Structures are given as structure tokens and as C-alpha cells.
Amino acid sequence: MTTLPEAVALRRTFAIISHPDAGKTTLTEKLLLFGGAIQLAGAVRARGEQRRSRSDWMAIERERGISVSASVMTFEHRGLTFNLLDTPGHEDFSEDTYRTLTAVDSAVMVLDAAKGIETQTRKLFEVCRLRDMPIVTFVNKVDREGRDPFDLMNEIEETLALEVTPMTWPVGMGRDLKGVCDLTRDQVVLFDPGRGDHLVDVDEIALTDPRLDAVVGAEAAARLRDEVELIRGACPPFSAEAFLHGTMTPVFFGSALKTFGVRELLDGIAQRAPQPREQPATPRVVKPDEDKVTGFVFKVQANMDPNHRDRVAFLRLCSGRFKRGMKLKHVRTGKPLAVYNPMLFLARDRELADEAFPGDIIGIPNHGALRIGDTLTEGETLRFTGIPSFAPEILRRVRLDDPMKAKQLRRALEDLAEEGVSQVFKPVDGSTWIVGVVGQLQFEVLTARIEAEYDLRAGFEAAPFETARWVHCDDRAALDRMAAANRTSMAEDRDGAMVFLARNAWALNRAKDDFPMVRFSATREH
Ligand code: G4P
């Protein structure tokens, strides 16, 4: 039987971050292909294609099965277990993405060789930087004309303030692509365009082999030798320490579409990406090889099966050897929770998990007891930190077409808020609920889901509020005075926490000036 530290050492839990269209879906599919999860490849592809139009994308979202099985993909390669967590591609989901990134130990940043760093790459990178996350870079689409690789390296270095160190290097690009040179072994892996996009054994030739000129052409061989020399002179060698601190990124070049350079990337992740790391918590940090099981919920997916109002909480295991049937303590409520039917996300099917280890993600079906940010332990009172809610940027008042269904609507709004993509506020003056989201598209998704999953017709109309702040004050009387003075702006969130709904920036500043003892915060830690 594997020991706990051995099992931890064999795991890599990561996410892919990219700007839309850089090739995240294609790369995911190819990584899974190496992991032997071949049937899933089609499902991921279909999803990528259908996402292109908004209505298709919503239909696909409603097919909970697909989007859920693709939220966490577990596969094996060279004896290691990889957990690949999907980050929603649309920028409206930044909050959801943020929380997903709290559950991984490293990230792969995919760039389009013709475009380099794009807006969304940058935003997601900033999130990773907040957590000092190790990042592996994959420059994709080298089978097409792209920018000069040195140019791309400079761009990464300058715009992201990261040290870059190439692990592979393209030999030509576009129509002239001849291969990639694996700089860790000084071997040129040859590209054969005729071989298409399936897995094949590749031919290699040593960089120093005199036959290289004949194989890739004298000009390409000479240029490669010059470039390798330049890289060795100009780029720092790979430093495990700098990479693990998130200050250096190893760079791989390839074509996800042609399944080329992907094997080197996956081997790079296997060799260098960190095993499950320790996790910040109060009152103490949790190490993965501790005997007792701990974990936190970073995502909740409601109504996977609309006939049973079930939901699945995604738990990132942080320590211990988890066994099916285990009784864990739900720290927020103090109640015990027996996990009889945990799910692992191997390939397409949900499989019942008998055992799981730190770094693994298990799905726990429940009826609403588990929320984002919740901690489970074997008894210790611990709370994992750093999983915030963000103040919504758009607020709307809910309009219910049939007032008799107010109760059902409330239930629907609360259920959907539990997934963490929208928030519900109940104004204290008794007016109808205010729903807040980070991006406009969420309202369309909410309306469609309320109709499809709850058979209710509801709409969202303008609310006189621009933003929301959670308010706290050690002096309860001061807080009450503030609330009394701003009665029409006060509301409670789903957990009963007090929220100030601001009509505009001026009103917010005014309230802050009038009540300096009260803290107005734009995030709330779960
Ligand atoms: P995303 O998830 O990051 O949004 O990107 P996705 O994988 O869906 O890829 C976006 C487009 O880029 C797709 O083309 C895909 O085929 C193409 N692509 C991905 N990797 C490579 C690559 O290595 N080389 C080349 N040349 N193209 C690549 P599309 O025409 O938009 O869609 P499709 O009709 O091919 O599905």
C-alpha cells in the first residue's frame, strides 16, 4: 500500500489559464489523450465549439452533466495522478475562476504564438500572482506563422515581470516548422505534418548530430544552433526555487492541434510542477502529509439533475487519506457529515471514490448543507482561508411575474447563489430582493436557469444601487446607528451578514465619512 507521503508526491493538481481562443480546450483534450481518457476528448471539443455562440453555450450549461464532468478531470500519466481543474473561460466568471485557482498548486498559461499576452491572460495571471502560484507557459499554435520566439519571451518577461527560461524551442514555425528542440536533453523532436493529430512515437535527433543539417535543412539547423547558444547566454537556467515562488516560468513551445510539443509539456509538469502544497488556514497552516483528513469546498454546482434538487460540493483535499464513508466535521456548523457517496472525476463518468489523497478533488452530493468556503476536518476546528466573495459590480431588483410564487423564487435565488456566481440581498425595508453579479451575462444565465430548473418566470430590472459593501464594526451601537441613518440602503446577505447598498460612489464615501468606525469591505471571506 502506498504511504501518504508517497501518494502526495505522485499528485499534480493544476489549472489552465488563457485568453479565449488561445487553445485551452484543444490542449486539455490532448493532455487527456496522453492520460488515456480518450472518450472524453470528444466531449471537451464539442464544448469548445458550442461555446462559440451564446445561446449554444447556455444550452450546454444547462446540460449539467457535461459542464460538471469537465470541471475536474483526473488522469494518469507515467505513474502520476493529474487533477486538471477547468477554469471557466468567460470573463464574467472571474470570481468562480478565482476560487478554482485557490484549489490548485500550479497553472499552465497558454499563449497564442501569434498574439502573445492578451487581456484575459493578464487578468488571470494577476490572480495567480496573488498566491505566488508556479506557472508553466505553453506557447501554442507554432504550426502557424507566429511571432519571433525571442520577442514572445521578452513580452512575458516585461509585461508580467517574470523570469523566463525556455525548456523547449521551436525549430521554424508555421509552414517551416521542423520540430522542437528539448533543451533539457539537447534533442530535436521532429515534426511530421503528415502524422496528423494522433499520438505516435516521435523521431528524435541529437542537436549535436551532424545529420541534423540533412534532416531539418542546413539553414534551420544553423539557426537553431545559434539560437540555442543565444538562449544559454541570455536566459537564466531553470531554478526550482524561483519557479515554486512564482517568479520564474519555464516555457514550452508546441501545437495543441497537432499534438506536438504537448508530451514535453506534460513531462515538464510531471517533473517540475509542485506536488500538493501546504494550505493557509486559521489557526494554523495545514501540511498535506498530516494523518488527519482536511479539505475545503471551492465550488458548488446546483441542480446537476433537475429532478432531484441535489447539488455537488467540490472539496479539495488538503491532508490525510480520505476513505469512503468517513465521518467528517463540518466546521461552520459543528455538525458531523458522513461522506458515503463521494465522486471522483475520472474521465467522462463520475466514479464512486473509495480513497482519495491530498490534491485530489472529490464531489460530495448534498442538499445544501455545504457551501463555498466550508472546511471539513476529522474533528479539529480549522478554517481554510483565502476563498473570498467579491462585492458584485452590477445590482438588479428581481421582478417576479407571478407574485404567488415568491417563496419558490426565493428558494431558486438562494440555490443559485450557493454556486457562488450570484449573490442575493434582502433589503431591510422589506422591498424585493436585490441580486448582484460580477458580469452582465450572469443575469441571462440566471433568468434561463430559473425558468428551466424551477419553472418560474422572473426578470431583473434596474435597481437604484451601484455597488455593495459588507459592513463591520466592533461597536454594535455604532453599526446600528449607521443602519438607522441609511435604512433604505441596508440589506442582509444570504448568511444574514449586514450589507450597505450604495447608490453611487458619493453615497458610499458619505457613509464612510459619517461613520468612520464602520469598516466597509469589498470582499467577504467565507
Ligand atoms: P480556447 O478553449 O482557449 O477558447 O481555444 P480552443 O481550444 O477552442 O481553440 C481555439 C481555436 O484555435 C480553434 O479553432 C482551434 O482549433 C485552434 N487551435 C487550437 N490549438 C491550435 C494549434 O496548436 N494550432 C492551430 N493552428 N490552431 C489551434 P477554430 O477554428 O476557432 O475552431 P475549430 O473549428 O477548429 O474547432
Coordinates of C-alpha atoms and ligand atoms in Angstrom, one line a residue:
M1 CA 0.0 0.0 0.0
T2 CA 1.3 3.5 -0.8
T3 CA 2.1 5.6 2.1
L4 CA 0.5 9.1 2.5
P5 CA 3.7 11.0 1.6
E6 CA 4.2 8.7 -1.5
A7 CA 0.7 9.3 -2.6
V8 CA 1.1 13.1 -2.2
A9 CA 4.4 13.0 -4.1
L10 CA 2.6 11.4 -7.0
R11 CA -0.1 14.1 -7.5
R12 CA -0.2 17.2 -9.6
T13 CA -3.2 19.5 -9.3
F14 CA -3.3 22.3 -11.8
A15 CA -5.4 24.6 -14.0
I16 CA -5.0 26.0 -17.4
I17 CA -5.4 29.8 -17.8
S18 CA -5.6 31.5 -21.2
H19 CA -7.3 34.2 -23.2
P20 CA -10.3 32.7 -25.2
D21 CA -9.2 31.0 -28.4
A22 CA -5.6 30.6 -27.4
G23 CA -6.2 26.8 -27.3
K24 CA -7.2 25.8 -23.8
T25 CA -9.8 23.4 -24.9
T26 CA -7.6 21.8 -27.5
L27 CA -4.7 21.5 -25.1
T28 CA -7.0 20.0 -22.4
E29 CA -8.2 17.4 -24.9
K30 CA -4.6 16.5 -25.8
L31 CA -3.4 16.2 -22.3
L32 CA -6.3 13.9 -21.6
L33 CA -5.3 11.8 -24.6
F34 CA -1.9 11.2 -23.1
G35 CA -3.7 10.2 -19.9
G36 CA -5.7 7.6 -21.8
A37 CA -9.0 9.3 -21.2
I38 CA -9.7 9.2 -24.9
Q39 CA -13.5 9.2 -24.9
L40 CA -13.6 12.5 -23.0
A41 CA -11.6 14.2 -25.7
G42 CA -14.6 14.5 -27.9
A43 CA -16.7 15.9 -25.1
V44 CA -14.3 18.6 -24.4
R45 CA -14.0 19.5 -28.1
A46 CA -17.8 19.7 -28.5
R47 CA -18.0 22.0 -25.6
G48 CA -15.3 24.3 -27.0
E49 CA -17.1 24.6 -30.4
Q50 CA -20.5 25.0 -29.0
R51 CA -19.4 27.7 -26.6
R52 CA -18.8 30.0 -29.5
S53 CA -22.3 31.3 -29.7
R54 CA -24.0 32.5 -26.6
S55 CA -27.3 30.6 -26.9
D56 CA -25.4 27.3 -27.5
W57 CA -23.3 28.0 -24.6
M58 CA -26.3 28.4 -22.3
A59 CA -27.8 25.2 -23.6
I60 CA -24.6 23.5 -22.9
E61 CA -24.5 25.0 -19.4
R62 CA -28.0 23.5 -18.8
E63 CA -26.7 20.1 -19.7
R64 CA -25.1 20.0 -16.3
G65 CA -23.5 16.6 -17.0
I66 CA -21.0 17.9 -19.5
S67 CA -20.0 21.0 -17.7
V68 CA -19.6 19.2 -14.5
S69 CA -17.6 16.3 -15.7
A70 CA -15.3 18.8 -17.4
S71 CA -14.9 20.9 -14.2
V72 CA -12.4 18.4 -12.8
M73 CA -10.6 15.9 -14.9
T74 CA -8.4 13.3 -13.4
F75 CA -5.9 11.3 -15.5
E76 CA -2.8 9.3 -15.1
H77 CA 0.5 9.5 -17.0
R78 CA 3.8 8.0 -16.2
G79 CA 2.6 6.7 -12.8
L80 CA 1.4 10.2 -11.7
T81 CA -2.1 11.3 -11.0
F82 CA -3.0 14.6 -12.6
N83 CA -6.1 16.6 -11.5
L84 CA -6.8 19.2 -14.1
L85 CA -9.4 21.8 -12.9
D86 CA -11.3 23.7 -15.5
T87 CA -11.4 27.5 -15.2
P88 CA -14.5 28.9 -16.8
G89 CA -13.4 30.8 -19.9
H90 CA -15.8 33.7 -19.9
E91 CA -14.5 36.8 -18.2
D92 CA -17.9 37.2 -16.4
F93 CA -16.8 34.3 -14.3
S94 CA -13.8 35.8 -12.8
E95 CA -14.9 35.2 -9.3
D96 CA -15.6 31.5 -9.9
T97 CA -12.2 31.3 -11.6
Y98 CA -10.5 32.9 -8.7
R99 CA -11.9 30.3 -6.4
T100 CA -10.9 27.5 -8.7
L101 CA -7.4 28.8 -8.6
T102 CA -7.4 28.6 -4.8
A103 CA -7.7 24.8 -5.2
V104 CA -4.7 24.2 -7.5
D105 CA -1.0 24.0 -6.8
S106 CA 0.2 25.3 -10.2
A107 CA -1.1 26.7 -13.5
V108 CA -0.3 26.3 -17.2
M109 CA -0.6 29.6 -19.1
V110 CA -1.4 29.1 -22.7
L111 CA -0.4 31.8 -25.2
D112 CA -1.2 32.0 -28.9
A113 CA 2.2 32.3 -30.7
A114 CA 0.8 35.0 -33.0
K115 CA -0.7 37.1 -30.2
G116 CA 1.4 36.7 -27.0
I117 CA -0.1 38.0 -23.8
E118 CA -3.7 39.1 -24.2
T119 CA -6.1 40.9 -21.7
Q120 CA -7.6 37.8 -20.1
T121 CA -4.2 36.1 -19.8
R122 CA -3.0 39.0 -17.9
K123 CA -6.0 39.2 -15.6
L124 CA -5.8 35.5 -14.7
F125 CA -2.1 35.8 -14.3
E126 CA -2.6 38.6 -11.7
V127 CA -4.8 36.2 -9.7
C128 CA -2.1 33.5 -9.8
R129 CA 0.5 36.1 -8.7
L130 CA -1.6 37.0 -5.6
R131 CA -1.0 33.4 -4.5
D132 CA 2.6 33.1 -5.7
M133 CA 1.5 30.3 -7.9
P134 CA 4.1 28.4 -10.0
I135 CA 3.3 28.9 -13.7
V136 CA 4.3 26.9 -16.7
T137 CA 4.0 28.7 -20.0
F138 CA 2.9 26.9 -23.2
V139 CA 3.3 28.9 -26.4
N140 CA 0.7 27.3 -28.7
K141 CA 0.0 27.2 -32.4
V142 CA 3.6 27.1 -33.6
D143 CA 2.2 25.2 -36.7
R144 CA 1.0 28.6 -37.8
E145 CA 3.1 31.7 -38.5
G146 CA 3.7 33.3 -35.2
R147 CA 5.8 36.0 -33.6
D148 CA 9.5 35.6 -33.2
P149 CA 10.1 33.4 -30.1
F150 CA 12.6 35.8 -28.6
D151 CA 10.1 38.5 -28.9
L152 CA 7.5 36.5 -27.1
M153 CA 9.9 35.7 -24.3
N154 CA 10.7 39.4 -23.9
E155 CA 7.0 40.2 -23.7
I156 CA 6.4 37.6 -21.0
E157 CA 9.3 38.9 -19.1
E158 CA 8.4 42.6 -19.4
T159 CA 4.6 42.6 -19.1
L160 CA 4.4 40.0 -16.3
A161 CA 7.7 40.8 -14.6
L162 CA 8.7 37.1 -14.6
E163 CA 12.0 35.5 -15.4
V164 CA 11.6 33.2 -18.4
T165 CA 13.6 30.1 -19.1
P166 CA 12.8 28.0 -22.3
M167 CA 12.5 24.3 -21.8
T168 CA 11.8 23.6 -25.5
W169 CA 12.4 25.8 -28.5
P170 CA 10.7 25.7 -31.9
V171 CA 12.7 24.8 -35.0
G172 CA 11.0 27.0 -37.5
M173 CA 7.3 28.0 -37.3
G174 CA 4.2 27.7 -39.5
R175 CA 4.9 26.1 -42.8
D176 CA 8.6 25.8 -41.9
L177 CA 8.0 24.1 -38.6
K178 CA 10.6 21.2 -38.4
G179 CA 10.4 20.3 -34.8
V180 CA 11.0 21.5 -31.2
C181 CA 14.4 21.2 -29.5
D182 CA 14.1 19.8 -26.0
L183 CA 16.7 22.0 -24.2
T184 CA 16.9 19.7 -21.2
R185 CA 18.2 16.9 -23.3
D186 CA 19.5 18.7 -26.4
Q187 CA 17.4 16.5 -28.6
V188 CA 15.4 17.7 -31.6
V189 CA 11.9 16.2 -31.7
L190 CA 10.9 16.1 -35.3
F191 CA 7.6 17.3 -36.6
D192 CA 5.9 15.3 -39.3
P193 CA 2.9 17.2 -40.6
G194 CA 1.6 14.1 -42.3
R195 CA 1.1 12.3 -39.0
G196 CA -1.9 14.4 -38.0
D197 CA -3.2 14.8 -34.6
H198 CA -3.0 11.4 -33.0
L199 CA -0.4 10.0 -30.7
V200 CA 2.6 8.5 -32.4
D201 CA 6.1 7.7 -31.4
V202 CA 8.2 10.7 -32.5
D203 CA 11.5 10.7 -34.1
E204 CA 14.4 12.5 -32.5
I205 CA 17.9 13.5 -33.4
A206 CA 20.6 15.0 -31.1
L207 CA 21.3 18.7 -31.5
T208 CA 25.0 17.8 -31.9
D209 CA 24.4 15.1 -34.5
P210 CA 25.9 16.1 -37.9
R211 CA 23.0 14.6 -39.7
L212 CA 20.7 17.3 -38.3
D213 CA 21.6 19.5 -41.3
A214 CA 20.3 16.9 -43.7
V215 CA 17.2 16.2 -41.6
V216 CA 15.9 19.7 -41.0
G217 CA 17.8 21.6 -43.6
A218 CA 21.2 23.4 -43.3
E219 CA 19.7 26.8 -42.7
A220 CA 17.3 25.7 -40.0
A221 CA 20.0 23.7 -38.3
A222 CA 22.4 26.6 -38.3
R223 CA 19.8 29.0 -37.0
L224 CA 18.8 26.6 -34.2
R225 CA 22.4 26.2 -33.1
D226 CA 22.8 30.0 -33.0
E227 CA 19.6 30.4 -31.1
V228 CA 20.4 27.8 -28.5
E229 CA 23.7 29.5 -27.9
L230 CA 21.9 32.8 -27.5
I231 CA 19.4 31.3 -25.1
R232 CA 22.2 29.7 -23.0
G233 CA 23.9 33.1 -22.8
A234 CA 20.8 35.3 -22.2
C235 CA 18.3 33.2 -20.2
P236 CA 18.8 32.1 -16.6
P237 CA 18.8 28.3 -16.1
F238 CA 15.7 26.8 -14.6
S239 CA 15.6 27.4 -10.8
A240 CA 13.2 25.2 -8.9
E241 CA 13.1 27.7 -6.1
A242 CA 12.3 30.7 -8.3
F243 CA 9.6 28.6 -10.2
L244 CA 8.0 27.5 -6.9
H245 CA 7.9 31.1 -5.7
G246 CA 6.1 32.1 -8.8
T247 CA 8.9 34.4 -10.1
M248 CA 10.2 32.2 -12.9
T249 CA 8.3 30.5 -15.7
P250 CA 9.6 27.6 -17.8
V251 CA 8.4 28.0 -21.4
F252 CA 7.4 25.2 -23.8
F253 CA 6.5 25.6 -27.4
G254 CA 4.1 23.4 -29.4
S255 CA 0.9 22.9 -31.3
A256 CA -2.0 21.5 -29.3
L257 CA -3.9 21.0 -32.6
K258 CA -1.1 18.8 -33.9
T259 CA -0.4 17.1 -30.6
F260 CA 3.1 18.4 -30.9
G261 CA 5.3 19.6 -28.0
V262 CA 2.4 18.5 -25.7
R263 CA 4.3 15.4 -24.4
E264 CA 7.2 17.6 -23.4
L265 CA 4.9 20.0 -21.6
L266 CA 3.2 17.1 -19.7
D267 CA 6.6 15.6 -18.8
G268 CA 7.7 19.1 -17.7
I269 CA 4.6 19.4 -15.4
A270 CA 5.3 15.9 -14.1
Q271 CA 8.9 16.6 -13.3
R272 CA 8.7 20.2 -12.1
A273 CA 5.2 21.3 -11.0
P274 CA 4.8 21.1 -7.3
Q275 CA 3.0 18.2 -5.5
P276 CA 0.1 19.3 -3.3
R277 CA 1.3 22.2 -1.1
E278 CA 0.5 23.2 2.4
Q279 CA -2.6 25.3 2.7
P280 CA -3.2 28.5 4.7
A281 CA -5.8 28.1 7.4
T282 CA -6.5 29.6 10.8
P283 CA -5.3 29.0 13.4
R284 CA -2.5 27.0 11.6
V285 CA -1.2 26.0 8.2
V286 CA -2.1 22.5 7.1
K287 CA 0.5 20.2 5.6
P288 CA -0.5 17.5 3.1
D289 CA 1.2 14.6 4.9
E290 CA -0.7 15.1 8.2
D291 CA -2.6 12.0 9.1
K292 CA -6.0 13.6 9.6
V293 CA -8.2 14.4 6.7
T294 CA -9.0 18.1 6.0
G295 CA -10.3 19.9 2.9
F296 CA -12.3 22.9 1.7
V297 CA -15.2 23.5 -0.6
F298 CA -14.2 25.8 -3.5
K299 CA -17.2 25.2 -5.8
V300 CA -20.8 24.2 -5.5
Q301 CA -22.8 23.1 -8.5
A302 CA -26.6 23.1 -8.0
N303 CA -29.2 21.1 -9.8
M304 CA -26.9 18.7 -11.7
D305 CA -30.0 16.6 -12.0
P306 CA -33.1 19.0 -12.1
N307 CA -35.4 16.2 -10.9
H308 CA -33.6 15.8 -7.6
R309 CA -32.7 19.2 -6.1
D310 CA -29.2 17.8 -5.4
R311 CA -26.0 19.7 -5.5
V312 CA -22.4 18.7 -5.5
A313 CA -19.8 20.4 -3.4
F314 CA -16.3 20.2 -4.8
L315 CA -13.9 19.5 -2.0
R316 CA -10.1 20.0 -2.4
L317 CA -8.4 17.6 0.0
C318 CA -5.6 19.2 1.8
S319 CA -4.3 16.5 4.1
G320 CA -4.8 12.9 5.2
R321 CA -6.0 9.7 3.5
F322 CA -9.7 10.1 2.7
K323 CA -11.8 6.9 2.8
R324 CA -15.4 6.5 1.6
G325 CA -17.9 6.5 4.4
M326 CA -15.7 8.6 6.6
K327 CA -17.4 10.9 9.1
L328 CA -16.0 14.4 8.9
K329 CA -16.8 17.5 10.9
H330 CA -18.4 20.4 9.1
V331 CA -16.6 23.2 10.9
R332 CA -19.0 26.0 10.1
T333 CA -22.0 24.3 11.8
G334 CA -20.0 22.0 14.0
K335 CA -22.1 19.0 12.8
P336 CA -20.8 15.7 11.6
L337 CA -21.1 14.8 8.0
A338 CA -20.8 11.2 6.7
V339 CA -19.4 11.1 3.2
Y340 CA -20.9 7.8 1.8
N341 CA -21.0 8.6 -1.8
P342 CA -18.1 10.8 -2.8
M343 CA -17.4 11.2 -6.5
L344 CA -14.0 11.2 -8.3
F345 CA -14.0 12.7 -11.7
L346 CA -12.1 10.1 -13.7
A347 CA -12.7 10.5 -17.5
R348 CA -16.3 11.0 -18.6
D349 CA -18.0 9.2 -15.8
R350 CA -18.4 10.1 -12.2
E351 CA -17.0 7.2 -10.3
L352 CA -17.5 6.4 -6.7
A353 CA -14.3 7.2 -4.8
D354 CA -13.1 4.7 -2.2
E355 CA -10.0 6.6 -1.4
A356 CA -8.6 10.0 -2.2
F357 CA -5.5 11.9 -1.2
P358 CA -4.3 15.5 -0.7
G359 CA -4.5 17.4 -4.0
D360 CA -7.5 15.3 -5.2
I361 CA -10.9 16.8 -5.7
I362 CA -14.0 14.8 -4.5
G363 CA -17.5 15.7 -5.3
I364 CA -19.9 15.4 -2.3
P365 CA -23.6 15.3 -3.2
N366 CA -25.6 17.1 -0.5
H367 CA -28.9 19.0 -0.1
G368 CA -27.4 22.5 0.5
A369 CA -25.5 21.9 3.7
L370 CA -22.2 22.5 2.1
R371 CA -21.2 26.0 0.9
I372 CA -18.3 27.6 -0.8
G373 CA -15.5 28.2 1.7
D374 CA -16.6 25.5 4.1
T375 CA -13.9 23.4 5.8
L376 CA -14.2 19.7 6.6
T377 CA -11.9 18.0 9.2
E378 CA -11.7 14.9 11.3
G379 CA -12.6 17.0 14.3
E380 CA -10.2 19.9 14.6
T381 CA -11.7 23.4 14.5
L382 CA -9.8 24.8 11.5
R383 CA -10.8 27.2 8.7
F384 CA -9.0 27.4 5.4
T385 CA -8.6 31.0 4.4
G386 CA -8.3 33.0 1.2
I387 CA -11.6 32.0 -0.5
P388 CA -13.4 35.3 -0.8
S389 CA -16.7 36.6 -2.1
F390 CA -16.3 39.8 -4.1
A391 CA -18.7 42.7 -4.0
P392 CA -20.9 42.5 -7.1
E393 CA -20.4 45.1 -9.7
I394 CA -24.0 45.0 -11.1
L395 CA -27.1 45.1 -8.9
R396 CA -30.7 44.5 -10.1
R397 CA -34.0 44.2 -8.4
V398 CA -35.8 40.9 -9.0
R399 CA -39.2 41.0 -10.8
L400 CA -41.5 38.1 -10.3
D401 CA -44.2 37.7 -12.9
D402 CA -46.5 35.6 -10.6
P403 CA -46.5 37.0 -7.0
M404 CA -47.9 33.8 -5.7
K405 CA -44.6 32.1 -6.4
A406 CA -42.5 34.4 -4.2
K407 CA -41.4 31.6 -1.9
Q408 CA -40.3 29.4 -4.8
L409 CA -38.4 32.3 -6.3
R410 CA -36.6 32.9 -3.1
R411 CA -35.5 29.3 -3.0
A412 CA -34.3 29.4 -6.6
L413 CA -32.3 32.6 -6.0
E414 CA -30.7 31.1 -2.8
D415 CA -29.9 27.8 -4.5
L416 CA -28.2 29.6 -7.4
A417 CA -26.4 32.0 -5.1
E418 CA -25.0 29.0 -3.4
E419 CA -23.0 28.2 -6.6
G420 CA -21.2 31.5 -5.9
V421 CA -21.8 33.2 -9.2
S422 CA -24.5 35.5 -8.0
Q423 CA -25.4 37.0 -4.6
V424 CA -28.8 37.7 -3.1
F425 CA -29.5 40.6 -0.8
K426 CA -32.7 41.1 1.2
P427 CA -33.3 44.8 1.8
V428 CA -34.2 45.5 5.5
D429 CA -37.1 47.8 4.4
G430 CA -38.9 44.8 3.1
S431 CA -38.7 45.5 -0.6
T432 CA -38.0 42.7 -3.1
W433 CA -34.6 41.0 -3.3
I434 CA -31.6 42.6 -5.0
V435 CA -29.4 40.2 -6.9
G436 CA -25.7 41.1 -7.6
V437 CA -23.4 39.7 -10.1
V438 CA -19.9 40.4 -11.4
G439 CA -20.8 40.3 -15.1
Q440 CA -23.9 41.1 -17.1
L441 CA -24.1 37.7 -18.8
Q442 CA -24.9 36.2 -15.4
F443 CA -28.4 37.8 -15.5
E444 CA -29.2 36.0 -18.7
V445 CA -27.9 32.7 -17.3
L446 CA -29.9 33.2 -14.1
T447 CA -33.2 34.0 -16.0
A448 CA -32.7 31.0 -18.2
R449 CA -31.9 28.7 -15.3
I450 CA -34.8 29.9 -13.1
E451 CA -37.1 29.1 -15.9
A452 CA -35.6 25.8 -16.9
E453 CA -34.9 24.4 -13.4
Y454 CA -37.7 25.9 -11.3
D455 CA -40.3 26.6 -13.9
L456 CA -40.6 30.2 -12.8
R457 CA -40.6 33.4 -14.9
A458 CA -38.6 36.2 -13.4
G459 CA -36.8 39.2 -14.7
F460 CA -34.3 41.6 -13.4
E461 CA -34.9 45.3 -13.5
A462 CA -32.8 48.4 -12.7
A463 CA -32.1 48.9 -9.0
P464 CA -31.0 52.3 -7.6
F465 CA -27.7 50.8 -6.4
E466 CA -24.3 50.7 -7.9
T467 CA -22.3 48.6 -5.5
A468 CA -22.4 46.7 -2.3
R469 CA -20.1 46.7 0.8
W470 CA -20.2 44.3 3.7
V471 CA -20.1 46.4 6.9
H472 CA -18.5 45.5 10.2
C473 CA -17.9 47.4 13.4
D474 CA -16.8 46.2 16.8
D475 CA -19.2 48.7 18.4
R476 CA -22.6 47.2 17.7
A477 CA -24.3 50.5 18.7
A478 CA -22.4 52.4 16.1
L479 CA -23.4 49.9 13.4
D480 CA -27.0 50.2 14.4
R481 CA -26.8 54.0 14.2
M482 CA -25.3 53.7 10.7
A483 CA -28.1 51.3 9.7
A484 CA -30.8 53.5 11.1
A485 CA -29.5 56.5 9.2
N486 CA -29.3 54.6 5.9
R487 CA -32.4 52.4 6.3
T488 CA -33.2 52.3 2.6
S489 CA -29.7 51.2 1.7
M490 CA -29.3 48.4 4.2
A491 CA -29.7 44.7 3.4
E492 CA -28.7 41.3 4.6
D493 CA -26.9 38.7 2.5
R494 CA -27.8 35.0 2.5
D495 CA -26.0 34.4 5.7
G496 CA -27.5 37.3 7.5
A497 CA -24.4 39.5 7.3
M498 CA -25.1 43.2 7.0
V499 CA -24.6 44.9 3.7
F500 CA -24.6 48.5 2.6
L501 CA -26.1 49.1 -0.9
A502 CA -24.6 52.2 -2.2
R503 CA -26.4 54.4 -4.8
N504 CA -23.1 55.7 -6.1
A505 CA -19.5 56.3 -5.1
W506 CA -20.5 59.6 -3.5
A507 CA -23.1 57.9 -1.2
L508 CA -20.5 55.3 -0.2
N509 CA -18.0 58.0 0.7
R510 CA -20.6 59.9 2.6
A511 CA -21.5 56.9 4.7
K512 CA -17.8 56.2 5.4
D513 CA -17.2 59.9 6.4
D514 CA -20.3 59.9 8.7
F515 CA -19.4 56.6 10.4
P516 CA -15.6 56.4 10.5
M517 CA -15.7 53.5 13.0
V518 CA -17.6 51.2 10.5
R519 CA -15.5 49.2 8.1
F520 CA -16.9 48.9 4.5
S521 CA -15.4 45.9 2.8
A522 CA -15.5 44.8 -0.9
T523 CA -14.8 41.2 -0.2
R524 CA -16.1 38.8 2.4
E525 CA -14.1 35.8 3.4
H526 CA -16.2 32.7 3.7
Ligands
G4P1 P1 -10.0 28.1 -26.1 O1 -10.5 26.9 -25.4 O2 -8.8 28.7 -25.5 O3 -11.0 29.1 -26.4 O4 -9.5 27.6 -27.6 P2 -9.8 26.3 -28.4 O5 -9.0 25.2 -28.0 O6 -11.2 26.2 -28.6 O7 -9.1 26.8 -29.8 C1 -9.5 28.0 -30.5 C2 -9.2 27.8 -32.0 O8 -7.8 27.6 -32.1 C3 -9.8 26.6 -32.6 O9 -10.1 26.9 -34.0 C4 -8.7 25.5 -32.5 O10 -8.8 24.5 -33.5 C5 -7.5 26.4 -32.8 N1 -6.3 25.9 -32.3 C6 -6.0 25.4 -31.0 N2 -4.7 25.0 -30.9 C7 -4.2 25.2 -32.1 C8 -2.9 24.9 -32.6 O11 -2.0 24.4 -32.0 N3 -2.7 25.3 -33.9 C9 -3.6 25.8 -34.7 N4 -3.3 26.1 -36.0 N5 -4.9 26.1 -34.3 C10 -5.1 25.7 -33.0 P3 -11.4 27.3 -34.5 O12 -11.3 27.4 -36.0 O13 -11.9 28.5 -33.8 O14 -12.4 26.1 -34.1 P4 -12.4 24.7 -34.7 O15 -13.4 24.9 -35.8 O16 -11.1 24.3 -35.2 O17 -12.9 23.9 -33.6

